PDB file of C-alpha atoms in Angstrom:
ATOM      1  CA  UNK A  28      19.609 -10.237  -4.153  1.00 71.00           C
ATOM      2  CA  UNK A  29      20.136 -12.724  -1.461  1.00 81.00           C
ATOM      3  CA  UNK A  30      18.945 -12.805   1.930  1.00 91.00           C
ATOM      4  CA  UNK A  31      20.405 -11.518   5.233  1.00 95.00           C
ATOM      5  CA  UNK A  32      17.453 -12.675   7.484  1.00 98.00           C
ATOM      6  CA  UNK A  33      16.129  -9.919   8.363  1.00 98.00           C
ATOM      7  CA  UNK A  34      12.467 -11.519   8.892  1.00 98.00           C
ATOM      8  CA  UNK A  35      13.563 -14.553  10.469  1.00 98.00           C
ATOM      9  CA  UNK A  36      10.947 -15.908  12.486  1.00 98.00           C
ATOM     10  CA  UNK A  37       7.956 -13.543  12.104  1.00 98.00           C
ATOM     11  CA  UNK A  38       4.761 -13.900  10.571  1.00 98.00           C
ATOM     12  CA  UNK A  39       1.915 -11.794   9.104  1.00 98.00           C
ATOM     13  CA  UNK A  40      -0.772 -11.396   6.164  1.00 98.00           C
ATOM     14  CA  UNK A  41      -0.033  -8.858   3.125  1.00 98.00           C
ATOM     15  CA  UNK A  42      -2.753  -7.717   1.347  1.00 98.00           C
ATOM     16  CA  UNK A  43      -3.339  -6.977  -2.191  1.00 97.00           C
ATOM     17  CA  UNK A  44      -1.049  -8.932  -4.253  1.00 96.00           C
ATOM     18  CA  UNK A  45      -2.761  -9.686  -7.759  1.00 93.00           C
ATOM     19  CA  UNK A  46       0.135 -10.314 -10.463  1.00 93.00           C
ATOM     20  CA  UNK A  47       3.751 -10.220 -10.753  1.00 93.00           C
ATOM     21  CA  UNK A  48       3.418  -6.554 -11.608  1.00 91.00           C
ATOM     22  CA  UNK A  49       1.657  -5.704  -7.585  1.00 94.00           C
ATOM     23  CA  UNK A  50       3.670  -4.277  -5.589  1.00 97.00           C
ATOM     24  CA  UNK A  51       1.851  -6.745  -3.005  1.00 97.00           C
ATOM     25  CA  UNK A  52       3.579  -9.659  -5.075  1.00 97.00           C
ATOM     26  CA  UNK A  53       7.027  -7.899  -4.650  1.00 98.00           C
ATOM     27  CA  UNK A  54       6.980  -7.230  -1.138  1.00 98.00           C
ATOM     28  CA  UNK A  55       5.883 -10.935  -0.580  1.00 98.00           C
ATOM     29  CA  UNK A  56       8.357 -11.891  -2.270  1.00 98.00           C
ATOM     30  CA  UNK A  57      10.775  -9.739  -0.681  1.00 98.00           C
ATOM     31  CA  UNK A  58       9.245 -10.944   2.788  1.00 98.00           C
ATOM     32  CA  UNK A  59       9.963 -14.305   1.623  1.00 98.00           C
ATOM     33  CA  UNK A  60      13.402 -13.591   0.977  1.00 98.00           C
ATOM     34  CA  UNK A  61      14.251 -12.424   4.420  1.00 98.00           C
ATOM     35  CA  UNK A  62      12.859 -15.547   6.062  1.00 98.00           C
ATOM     36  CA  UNK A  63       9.216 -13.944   7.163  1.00 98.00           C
ATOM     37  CA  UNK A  64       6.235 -16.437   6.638  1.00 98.00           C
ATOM     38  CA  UNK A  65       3.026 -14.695   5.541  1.00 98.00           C
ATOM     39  CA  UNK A  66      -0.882 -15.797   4.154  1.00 98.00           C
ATOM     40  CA  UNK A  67      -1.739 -14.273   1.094  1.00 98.00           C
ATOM     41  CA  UNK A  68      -5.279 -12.293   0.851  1.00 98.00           C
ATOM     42  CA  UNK A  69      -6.772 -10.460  -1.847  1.00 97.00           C
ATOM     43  CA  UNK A  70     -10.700  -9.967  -2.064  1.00 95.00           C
ATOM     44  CA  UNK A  71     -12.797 -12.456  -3.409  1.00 94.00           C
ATOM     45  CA  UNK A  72     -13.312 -11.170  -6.668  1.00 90.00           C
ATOM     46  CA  UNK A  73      -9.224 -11.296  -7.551  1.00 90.00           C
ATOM     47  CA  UNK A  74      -9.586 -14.927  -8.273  1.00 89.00           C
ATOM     48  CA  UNK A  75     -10.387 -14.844 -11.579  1.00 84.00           C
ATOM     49  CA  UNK A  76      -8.223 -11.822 -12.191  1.00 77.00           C
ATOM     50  CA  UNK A  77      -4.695 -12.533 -10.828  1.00 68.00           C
ATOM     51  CA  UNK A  78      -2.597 -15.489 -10.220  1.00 87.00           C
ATOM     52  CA  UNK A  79      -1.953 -15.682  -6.373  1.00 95.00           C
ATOM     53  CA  UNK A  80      -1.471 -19.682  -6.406  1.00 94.00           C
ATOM     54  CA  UNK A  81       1.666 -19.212  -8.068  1.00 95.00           C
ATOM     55  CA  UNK A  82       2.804 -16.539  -5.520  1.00 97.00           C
ATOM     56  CA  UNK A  83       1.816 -18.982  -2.817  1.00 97.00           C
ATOM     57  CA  UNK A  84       3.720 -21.890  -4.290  1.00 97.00           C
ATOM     58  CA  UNK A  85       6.941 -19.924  -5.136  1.00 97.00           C
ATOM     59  CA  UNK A  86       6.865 -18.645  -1.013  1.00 98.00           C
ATOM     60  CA  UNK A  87       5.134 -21.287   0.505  1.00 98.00           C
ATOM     61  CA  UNK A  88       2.505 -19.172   1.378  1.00 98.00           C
ATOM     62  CA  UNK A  89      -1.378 -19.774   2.826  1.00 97.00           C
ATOM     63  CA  UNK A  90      -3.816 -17.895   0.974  1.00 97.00           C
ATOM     64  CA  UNK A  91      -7.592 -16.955   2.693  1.00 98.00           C
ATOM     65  CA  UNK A  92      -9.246 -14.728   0.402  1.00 98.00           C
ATOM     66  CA  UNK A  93     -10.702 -11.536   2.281  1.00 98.00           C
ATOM     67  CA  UNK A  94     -13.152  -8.485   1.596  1.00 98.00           C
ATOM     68  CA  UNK A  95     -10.776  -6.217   3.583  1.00 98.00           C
ATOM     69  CA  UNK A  96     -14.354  -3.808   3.706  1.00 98.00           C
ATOM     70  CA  UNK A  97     -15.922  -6.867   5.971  1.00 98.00           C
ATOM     71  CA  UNK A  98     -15.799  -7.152   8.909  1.00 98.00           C
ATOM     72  CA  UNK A  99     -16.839 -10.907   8.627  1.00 98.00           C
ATOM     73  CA  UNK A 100     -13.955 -11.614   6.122  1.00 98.00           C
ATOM     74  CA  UNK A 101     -11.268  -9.488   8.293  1.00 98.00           C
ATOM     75  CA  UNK A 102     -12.443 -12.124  11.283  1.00 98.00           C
ATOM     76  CA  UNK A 103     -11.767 -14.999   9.647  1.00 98.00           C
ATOM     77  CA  UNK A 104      -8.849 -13.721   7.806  1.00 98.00           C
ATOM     78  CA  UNK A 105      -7.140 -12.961  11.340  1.00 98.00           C
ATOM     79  CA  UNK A 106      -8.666 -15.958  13.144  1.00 98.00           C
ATOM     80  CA  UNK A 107      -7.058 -18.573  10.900  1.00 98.00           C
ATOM     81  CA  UNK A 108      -3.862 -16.344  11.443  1.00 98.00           C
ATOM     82  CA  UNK A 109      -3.947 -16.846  14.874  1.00 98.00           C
ATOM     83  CA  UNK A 110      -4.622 -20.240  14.395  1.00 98.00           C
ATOM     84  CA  UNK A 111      -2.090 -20.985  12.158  1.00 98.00           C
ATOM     85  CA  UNK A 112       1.198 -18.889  13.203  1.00 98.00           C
ATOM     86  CA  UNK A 113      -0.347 -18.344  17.117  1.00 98.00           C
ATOM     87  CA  UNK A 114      -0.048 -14.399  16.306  1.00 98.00           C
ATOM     88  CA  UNK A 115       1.204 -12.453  13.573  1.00 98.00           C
ATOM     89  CA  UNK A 116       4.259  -9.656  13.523  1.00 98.00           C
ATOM     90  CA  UNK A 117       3.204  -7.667  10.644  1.00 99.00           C
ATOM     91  CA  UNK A 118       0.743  -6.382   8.060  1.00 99.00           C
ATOM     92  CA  UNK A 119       1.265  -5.099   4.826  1.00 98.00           C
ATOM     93  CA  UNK A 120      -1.539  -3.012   2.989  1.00 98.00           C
ATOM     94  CA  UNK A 121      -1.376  -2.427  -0.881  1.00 98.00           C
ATOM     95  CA  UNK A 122      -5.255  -1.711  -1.067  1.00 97.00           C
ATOM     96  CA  UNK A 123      -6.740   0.909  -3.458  1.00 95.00           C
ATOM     97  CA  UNK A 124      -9.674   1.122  -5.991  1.00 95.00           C
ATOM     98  CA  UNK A 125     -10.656   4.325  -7.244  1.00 95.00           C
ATOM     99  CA  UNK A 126     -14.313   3.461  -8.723  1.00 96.00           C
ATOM    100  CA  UNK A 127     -15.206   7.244  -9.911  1.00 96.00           C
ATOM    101  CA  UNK A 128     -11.565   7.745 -11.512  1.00 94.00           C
ATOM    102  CA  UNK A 129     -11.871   4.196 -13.171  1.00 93.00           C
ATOM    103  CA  UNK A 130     -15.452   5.374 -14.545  1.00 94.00           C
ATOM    104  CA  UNK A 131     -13.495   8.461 -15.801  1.00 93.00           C
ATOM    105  CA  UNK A 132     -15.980  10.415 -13.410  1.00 95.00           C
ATOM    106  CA  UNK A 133     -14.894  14.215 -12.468  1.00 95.00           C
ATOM    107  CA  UNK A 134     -13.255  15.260  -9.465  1.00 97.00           C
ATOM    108  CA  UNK A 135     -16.675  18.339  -9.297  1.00 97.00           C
ATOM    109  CA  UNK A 136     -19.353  15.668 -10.156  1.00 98.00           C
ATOM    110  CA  UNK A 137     -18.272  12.377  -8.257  1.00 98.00           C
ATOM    111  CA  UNK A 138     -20.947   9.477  -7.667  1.00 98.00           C
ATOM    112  CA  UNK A 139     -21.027   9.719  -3.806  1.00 98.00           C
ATOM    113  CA  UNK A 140     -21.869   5.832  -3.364  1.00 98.00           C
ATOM    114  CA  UNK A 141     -18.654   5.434  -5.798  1.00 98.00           C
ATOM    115  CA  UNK A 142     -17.055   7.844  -3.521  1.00 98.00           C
ATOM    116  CA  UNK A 143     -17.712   6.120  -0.127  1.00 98.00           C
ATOM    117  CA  UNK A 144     -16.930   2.608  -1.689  1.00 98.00           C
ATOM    118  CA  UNK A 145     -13.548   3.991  -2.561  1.00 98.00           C
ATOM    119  CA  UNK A 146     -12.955   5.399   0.795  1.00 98.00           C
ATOM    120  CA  UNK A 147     -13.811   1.979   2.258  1.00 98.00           C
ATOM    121  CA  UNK A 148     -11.601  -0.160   0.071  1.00 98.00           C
ATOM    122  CA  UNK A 149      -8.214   2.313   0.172  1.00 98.00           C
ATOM    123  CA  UNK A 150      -8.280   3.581   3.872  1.00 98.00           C
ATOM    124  CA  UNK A 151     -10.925   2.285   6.108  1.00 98.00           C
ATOM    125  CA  UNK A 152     -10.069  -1.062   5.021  1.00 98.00           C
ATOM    126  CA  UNK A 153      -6.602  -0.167   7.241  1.00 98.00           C
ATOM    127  CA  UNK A 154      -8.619   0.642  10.333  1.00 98.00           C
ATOM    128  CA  UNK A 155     -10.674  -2.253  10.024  1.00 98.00           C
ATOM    129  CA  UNK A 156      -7.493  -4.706   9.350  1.00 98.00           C
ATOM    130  CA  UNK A 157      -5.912  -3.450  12.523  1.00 98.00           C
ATOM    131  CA  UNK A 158      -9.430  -3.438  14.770  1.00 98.00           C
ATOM    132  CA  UNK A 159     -10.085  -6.831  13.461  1.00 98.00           C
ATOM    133  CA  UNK A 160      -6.215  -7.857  14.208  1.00 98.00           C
ATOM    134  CA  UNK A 161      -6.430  -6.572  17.678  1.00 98.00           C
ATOM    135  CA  UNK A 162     -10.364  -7.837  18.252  1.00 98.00           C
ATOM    136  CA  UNK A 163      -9.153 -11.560  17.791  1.00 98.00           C
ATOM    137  CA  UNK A 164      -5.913 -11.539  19.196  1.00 98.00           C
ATOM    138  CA  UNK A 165      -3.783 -12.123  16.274  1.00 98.00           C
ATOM    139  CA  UNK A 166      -1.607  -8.577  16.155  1.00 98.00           C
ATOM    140  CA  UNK A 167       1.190  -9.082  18.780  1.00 98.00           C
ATOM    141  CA  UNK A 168       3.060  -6.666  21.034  1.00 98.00           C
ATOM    142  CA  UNK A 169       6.357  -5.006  19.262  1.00 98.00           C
ATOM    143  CA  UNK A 170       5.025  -6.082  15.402  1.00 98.00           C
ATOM    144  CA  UNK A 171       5.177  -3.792  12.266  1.00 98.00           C
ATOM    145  CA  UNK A 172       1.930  -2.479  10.433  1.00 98.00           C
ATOM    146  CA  UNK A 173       3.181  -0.585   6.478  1.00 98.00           C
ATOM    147  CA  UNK A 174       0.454   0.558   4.230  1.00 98.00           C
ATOM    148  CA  UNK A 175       1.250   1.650   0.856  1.00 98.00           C
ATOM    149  CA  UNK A 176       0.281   5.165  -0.181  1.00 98.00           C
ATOM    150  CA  UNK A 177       0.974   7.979  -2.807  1.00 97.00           C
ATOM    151  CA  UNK A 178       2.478  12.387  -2.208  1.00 97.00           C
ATOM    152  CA  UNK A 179      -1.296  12.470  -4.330  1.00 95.00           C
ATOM    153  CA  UNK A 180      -2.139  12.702  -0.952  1.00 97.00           C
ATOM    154  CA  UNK A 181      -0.669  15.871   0.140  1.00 97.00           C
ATOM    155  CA  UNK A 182      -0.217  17.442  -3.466  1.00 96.00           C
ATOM    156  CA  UNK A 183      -3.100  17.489  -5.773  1.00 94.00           C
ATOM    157  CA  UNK A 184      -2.559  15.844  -8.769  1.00 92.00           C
ATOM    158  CA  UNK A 185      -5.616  16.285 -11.278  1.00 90.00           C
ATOM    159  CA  UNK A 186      -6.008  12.729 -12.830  1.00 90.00           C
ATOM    160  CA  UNK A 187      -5.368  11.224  -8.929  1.00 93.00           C
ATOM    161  CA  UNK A 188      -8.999  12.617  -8.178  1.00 94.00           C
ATOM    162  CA  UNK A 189     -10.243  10.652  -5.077  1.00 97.00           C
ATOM    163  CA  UNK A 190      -8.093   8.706  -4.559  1.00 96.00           C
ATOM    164  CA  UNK A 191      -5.923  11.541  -3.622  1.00 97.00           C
ATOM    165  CA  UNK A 192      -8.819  11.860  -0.736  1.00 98.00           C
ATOM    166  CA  UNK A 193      -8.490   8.138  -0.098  1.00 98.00           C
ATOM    167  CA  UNK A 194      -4.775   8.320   0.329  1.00 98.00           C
ATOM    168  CA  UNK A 195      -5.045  11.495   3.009  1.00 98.00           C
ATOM    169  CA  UNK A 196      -7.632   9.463   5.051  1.00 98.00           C
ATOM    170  CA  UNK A 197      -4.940   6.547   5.017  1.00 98.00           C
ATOM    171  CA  UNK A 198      -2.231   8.660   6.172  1.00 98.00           C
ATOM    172  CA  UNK A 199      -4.179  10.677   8.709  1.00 98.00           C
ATOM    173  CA  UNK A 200      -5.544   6.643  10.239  1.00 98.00           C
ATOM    174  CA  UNK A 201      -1.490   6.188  10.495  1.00 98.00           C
ATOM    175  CA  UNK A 202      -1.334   9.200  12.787  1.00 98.00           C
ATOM    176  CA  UNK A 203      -4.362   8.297  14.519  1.00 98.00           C
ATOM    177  CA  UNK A 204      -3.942   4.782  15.148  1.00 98.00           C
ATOM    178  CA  UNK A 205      -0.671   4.588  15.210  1.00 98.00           C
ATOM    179  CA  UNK A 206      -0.589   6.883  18.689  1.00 98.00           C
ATOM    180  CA  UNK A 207      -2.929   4.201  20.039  1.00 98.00           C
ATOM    181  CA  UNK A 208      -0.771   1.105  19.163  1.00 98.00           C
ATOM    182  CA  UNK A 209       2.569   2.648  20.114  1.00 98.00           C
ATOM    183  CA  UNK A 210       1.169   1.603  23.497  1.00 96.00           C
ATOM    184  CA  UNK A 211       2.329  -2.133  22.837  1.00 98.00           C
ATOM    185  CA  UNK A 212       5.065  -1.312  20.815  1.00 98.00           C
ATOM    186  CA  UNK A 213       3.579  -1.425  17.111  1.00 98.00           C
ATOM    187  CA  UNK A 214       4.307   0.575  14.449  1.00 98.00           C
ATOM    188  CA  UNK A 215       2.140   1.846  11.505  1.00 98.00           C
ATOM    189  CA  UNK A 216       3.822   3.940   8.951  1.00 98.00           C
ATOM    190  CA  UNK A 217       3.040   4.717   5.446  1.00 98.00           C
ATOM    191  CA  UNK A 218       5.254   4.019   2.542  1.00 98.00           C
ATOM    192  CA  UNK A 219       4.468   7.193  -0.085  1.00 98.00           C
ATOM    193  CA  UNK A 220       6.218   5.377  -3.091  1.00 97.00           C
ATOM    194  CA  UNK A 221       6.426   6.812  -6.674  1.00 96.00           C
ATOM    195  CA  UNK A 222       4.265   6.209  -9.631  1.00 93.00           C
ATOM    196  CA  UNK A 223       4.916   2.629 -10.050  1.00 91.00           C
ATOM    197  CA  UNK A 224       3.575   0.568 -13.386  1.00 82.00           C
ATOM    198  CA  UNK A 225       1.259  -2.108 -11.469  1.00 75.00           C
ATOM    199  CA  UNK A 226      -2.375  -2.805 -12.572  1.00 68.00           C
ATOM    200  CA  UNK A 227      -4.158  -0.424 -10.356  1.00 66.00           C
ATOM    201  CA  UNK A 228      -1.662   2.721 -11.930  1.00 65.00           C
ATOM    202  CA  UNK A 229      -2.767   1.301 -15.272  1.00 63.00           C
ATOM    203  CA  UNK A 230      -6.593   2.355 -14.456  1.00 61.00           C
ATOM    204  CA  UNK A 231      -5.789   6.065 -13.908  1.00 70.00           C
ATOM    205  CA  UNK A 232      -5.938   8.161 -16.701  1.00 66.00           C
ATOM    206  CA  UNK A 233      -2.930  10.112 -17.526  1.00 75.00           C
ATOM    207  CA  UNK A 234      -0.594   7.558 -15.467  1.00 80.00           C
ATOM    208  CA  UNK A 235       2.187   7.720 -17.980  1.00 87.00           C
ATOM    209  CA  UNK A 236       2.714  11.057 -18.116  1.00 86.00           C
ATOM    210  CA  UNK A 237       2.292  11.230 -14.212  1.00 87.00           C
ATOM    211  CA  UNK A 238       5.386   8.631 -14.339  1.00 91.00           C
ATOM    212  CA  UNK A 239       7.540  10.192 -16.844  1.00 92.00           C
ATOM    213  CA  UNK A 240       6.679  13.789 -14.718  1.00 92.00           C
ATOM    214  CA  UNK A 241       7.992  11.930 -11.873  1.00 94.00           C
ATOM    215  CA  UNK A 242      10.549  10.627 -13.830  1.00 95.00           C
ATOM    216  CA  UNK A 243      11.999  14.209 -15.310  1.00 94.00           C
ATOM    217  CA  UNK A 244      12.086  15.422 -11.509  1.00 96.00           C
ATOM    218  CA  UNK A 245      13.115  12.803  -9.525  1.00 97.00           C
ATOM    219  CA  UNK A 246      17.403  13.106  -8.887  1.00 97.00           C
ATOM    220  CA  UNK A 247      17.221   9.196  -8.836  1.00 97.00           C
ATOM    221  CA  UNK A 248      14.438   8.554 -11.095  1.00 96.00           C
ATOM    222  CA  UNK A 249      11.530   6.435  -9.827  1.00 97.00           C
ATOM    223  CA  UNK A 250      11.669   3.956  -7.672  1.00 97.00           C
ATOM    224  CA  UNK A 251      10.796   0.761  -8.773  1.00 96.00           C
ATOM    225  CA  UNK A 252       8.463  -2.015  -7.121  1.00 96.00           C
ATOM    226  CA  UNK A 253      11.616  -4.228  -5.716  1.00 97.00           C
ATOM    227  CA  UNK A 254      13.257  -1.334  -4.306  1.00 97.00           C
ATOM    228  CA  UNK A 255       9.784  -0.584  -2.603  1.00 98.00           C
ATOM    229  CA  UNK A 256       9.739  -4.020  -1.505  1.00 98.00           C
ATOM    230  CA  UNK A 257      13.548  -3.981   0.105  1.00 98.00           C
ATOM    231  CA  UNK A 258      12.262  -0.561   2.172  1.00 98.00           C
ATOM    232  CA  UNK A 259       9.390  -1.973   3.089  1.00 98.00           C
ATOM    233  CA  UNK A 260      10.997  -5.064   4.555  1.00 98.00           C
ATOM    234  CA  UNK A 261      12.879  -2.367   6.360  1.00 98.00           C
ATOM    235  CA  UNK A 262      10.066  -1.344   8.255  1.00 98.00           C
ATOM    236  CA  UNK A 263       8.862  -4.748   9.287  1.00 98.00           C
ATOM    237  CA  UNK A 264      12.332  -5.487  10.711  1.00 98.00           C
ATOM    238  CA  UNK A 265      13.369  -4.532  14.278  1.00 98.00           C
ATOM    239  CA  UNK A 266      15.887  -2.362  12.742  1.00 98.00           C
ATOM    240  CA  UNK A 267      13.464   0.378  12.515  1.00 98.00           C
ATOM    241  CA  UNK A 268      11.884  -0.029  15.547  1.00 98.00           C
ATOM    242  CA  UNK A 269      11.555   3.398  16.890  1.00 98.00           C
ATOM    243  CA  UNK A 270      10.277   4.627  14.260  1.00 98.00           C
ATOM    244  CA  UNK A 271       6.108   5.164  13.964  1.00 98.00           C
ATOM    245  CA  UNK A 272       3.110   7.063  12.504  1.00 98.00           C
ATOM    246  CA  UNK A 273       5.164   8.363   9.495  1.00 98.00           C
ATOM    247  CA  UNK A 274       4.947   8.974   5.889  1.00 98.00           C
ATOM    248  CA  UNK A 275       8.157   7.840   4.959  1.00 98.00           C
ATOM    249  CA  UNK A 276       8.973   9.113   0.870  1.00 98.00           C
ATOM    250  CA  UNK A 277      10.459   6.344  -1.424  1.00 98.00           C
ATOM    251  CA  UNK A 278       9.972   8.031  -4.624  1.00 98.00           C
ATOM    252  CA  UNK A 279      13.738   8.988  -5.595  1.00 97.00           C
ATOM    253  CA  UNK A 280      13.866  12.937  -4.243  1.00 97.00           C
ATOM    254  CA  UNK A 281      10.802  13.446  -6.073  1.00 97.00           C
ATOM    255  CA  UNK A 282       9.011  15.109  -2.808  1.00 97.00           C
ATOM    256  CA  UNK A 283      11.853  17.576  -2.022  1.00 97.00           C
ATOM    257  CA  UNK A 284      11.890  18.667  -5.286  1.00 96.00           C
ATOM    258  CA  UNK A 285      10.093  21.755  -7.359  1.00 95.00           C
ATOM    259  CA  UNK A 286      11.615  22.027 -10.903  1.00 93.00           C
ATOM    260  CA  UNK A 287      14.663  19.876 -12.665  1.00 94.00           C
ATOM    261  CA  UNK A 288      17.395  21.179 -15.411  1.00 94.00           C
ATOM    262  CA  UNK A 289      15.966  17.952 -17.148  1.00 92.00           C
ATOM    263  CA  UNK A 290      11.724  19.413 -16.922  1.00 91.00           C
ATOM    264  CA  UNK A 291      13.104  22.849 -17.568  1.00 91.00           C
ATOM    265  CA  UNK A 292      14.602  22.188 -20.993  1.00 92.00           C
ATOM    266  CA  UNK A 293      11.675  20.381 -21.776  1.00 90.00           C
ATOM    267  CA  UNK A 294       9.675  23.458 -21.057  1.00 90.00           C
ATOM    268  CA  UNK A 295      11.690  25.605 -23.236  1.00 91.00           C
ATOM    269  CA  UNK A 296      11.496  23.251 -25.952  1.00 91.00           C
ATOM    270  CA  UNK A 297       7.664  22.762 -25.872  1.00 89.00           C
ATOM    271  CA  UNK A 298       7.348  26.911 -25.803  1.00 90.00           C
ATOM    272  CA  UNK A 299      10.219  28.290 -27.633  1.00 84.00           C
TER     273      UNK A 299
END
């Protein structure tokens, strides 16, 4: 797809982007596309884990490398983006780490230091990313906050555990914050995007048949990572905006639906 410069002119940070397969690296990409400028940060410990140097080279990118749960890292991250752009327009954040569902630890007998550590890393990590945006001066008037999140967070899904916690807290700081930022013009909205084949899906249990489930039931199947990437640069464009503190469903109909012809003959087969 070519570009229509949607992003021409603004700058940010997006978080999270560890492979080709992150939605992170498609949404920089995307970013890219449409003209935006952006620095690259993942924590520490992604180094030896992803390849973000490419990502960087292929959109010309700056890369600090960030604990998004420090407040340290978060000041430095934003001070050299002040520094380097004079203020930023937007943030992206594809953050999540579910330690007790990686450590196949149940949903009735979680590791509460686990528990608070994933907490930390998939929604407070917003909050602080915004407070530490705002504290040094880098977040300007009229920009464009998205956070990625999953309908785990409204619906319980069994394997989702936590994280399904994680992603309610992330949603509810979007309300929350989002009221307080509409007073200079910033959005914060939530992307709820399907089940989407990227490393951190791979480290739930029962992923693939939460995808194909989606799959069965979505009228337009699921929605892949560049799609997510086009709607997110959507919502860092001025075209939308007016519009703030939503969770905003890019998951093919999957969320307005209850049953499919395709899941109920499925059923049938399975219990005839």
């Amino acid at each position: 797809m070519s570009g229509h410069g949607l992003l021409k002119g603004k700058k940010g940070v997006i978080f999270g982007a560890l492979n080709d397969s992150s939605l992170a690296w498609k949404i920089a990409e995307a970013v890219h596309r449409e003209g935006g400028q952006f620095i690259l940060t993942n924590a520490p410990v992604a180094k030896r884990l992803g390849g973000l140097d490419e990502l960087a080279n292929k959109t010309g990118a700056s890369i600090v490398w960030a604990d998004a749960t420090s407040d340290e890292d978060l000041t430095a991250l934003f001070t050299e983006a002040k520094s380097l752009y004079g203020g930023i327009d937007f943030i992206v954040h594809s953050i999540g780490m579910g330690l007790n569902v990686r450590k196949n630890r149940p949903y009735d007998d979680l590791n509460y230091e686990w528990y608070k550590k994933t907490l930390d890393i998939s929604a407070i990590s917003l909050h602080r990313s915004i407070h530490w945006a705002n504290e040094t001066g880098a977040l300007k008037d009229g920009g464009s906050v998205v956070a990625l999140s999953y309908i785990g967070a409204q619906r319980t899904f069994s394997k989702y555990s936590e994280m399904g916690d994680a992603k309610a807290l992330l949603e509810s700081i979007v309300r929350s914050y989002g009221y307080r930022l509409g007073k200079r013009g910033i959005r914060l909205n939530t992307i709820s995007q399907s089940p989407t084949k990227t490393t951190a899906g791979a480290g739930i249990a029962g992923f693939d048949a939460m995808y194909k489930f989606a799959e069965r039931i979505a009228p337009l199947g699921n929605a892949d990572a560049e799609s997510c990437a086009d709607y997110t640069v959507s919502l860092l464009s001025d075209l939308t905006r007016m519009v703030t503190m939503q969770t905003l469903f890019h998951d093919g109909g999957f969320s307005a639906m209850g049953i499919s012809d395709e899941l109920i003959t499925d059923l049938a087969e399975v219990y005839s």
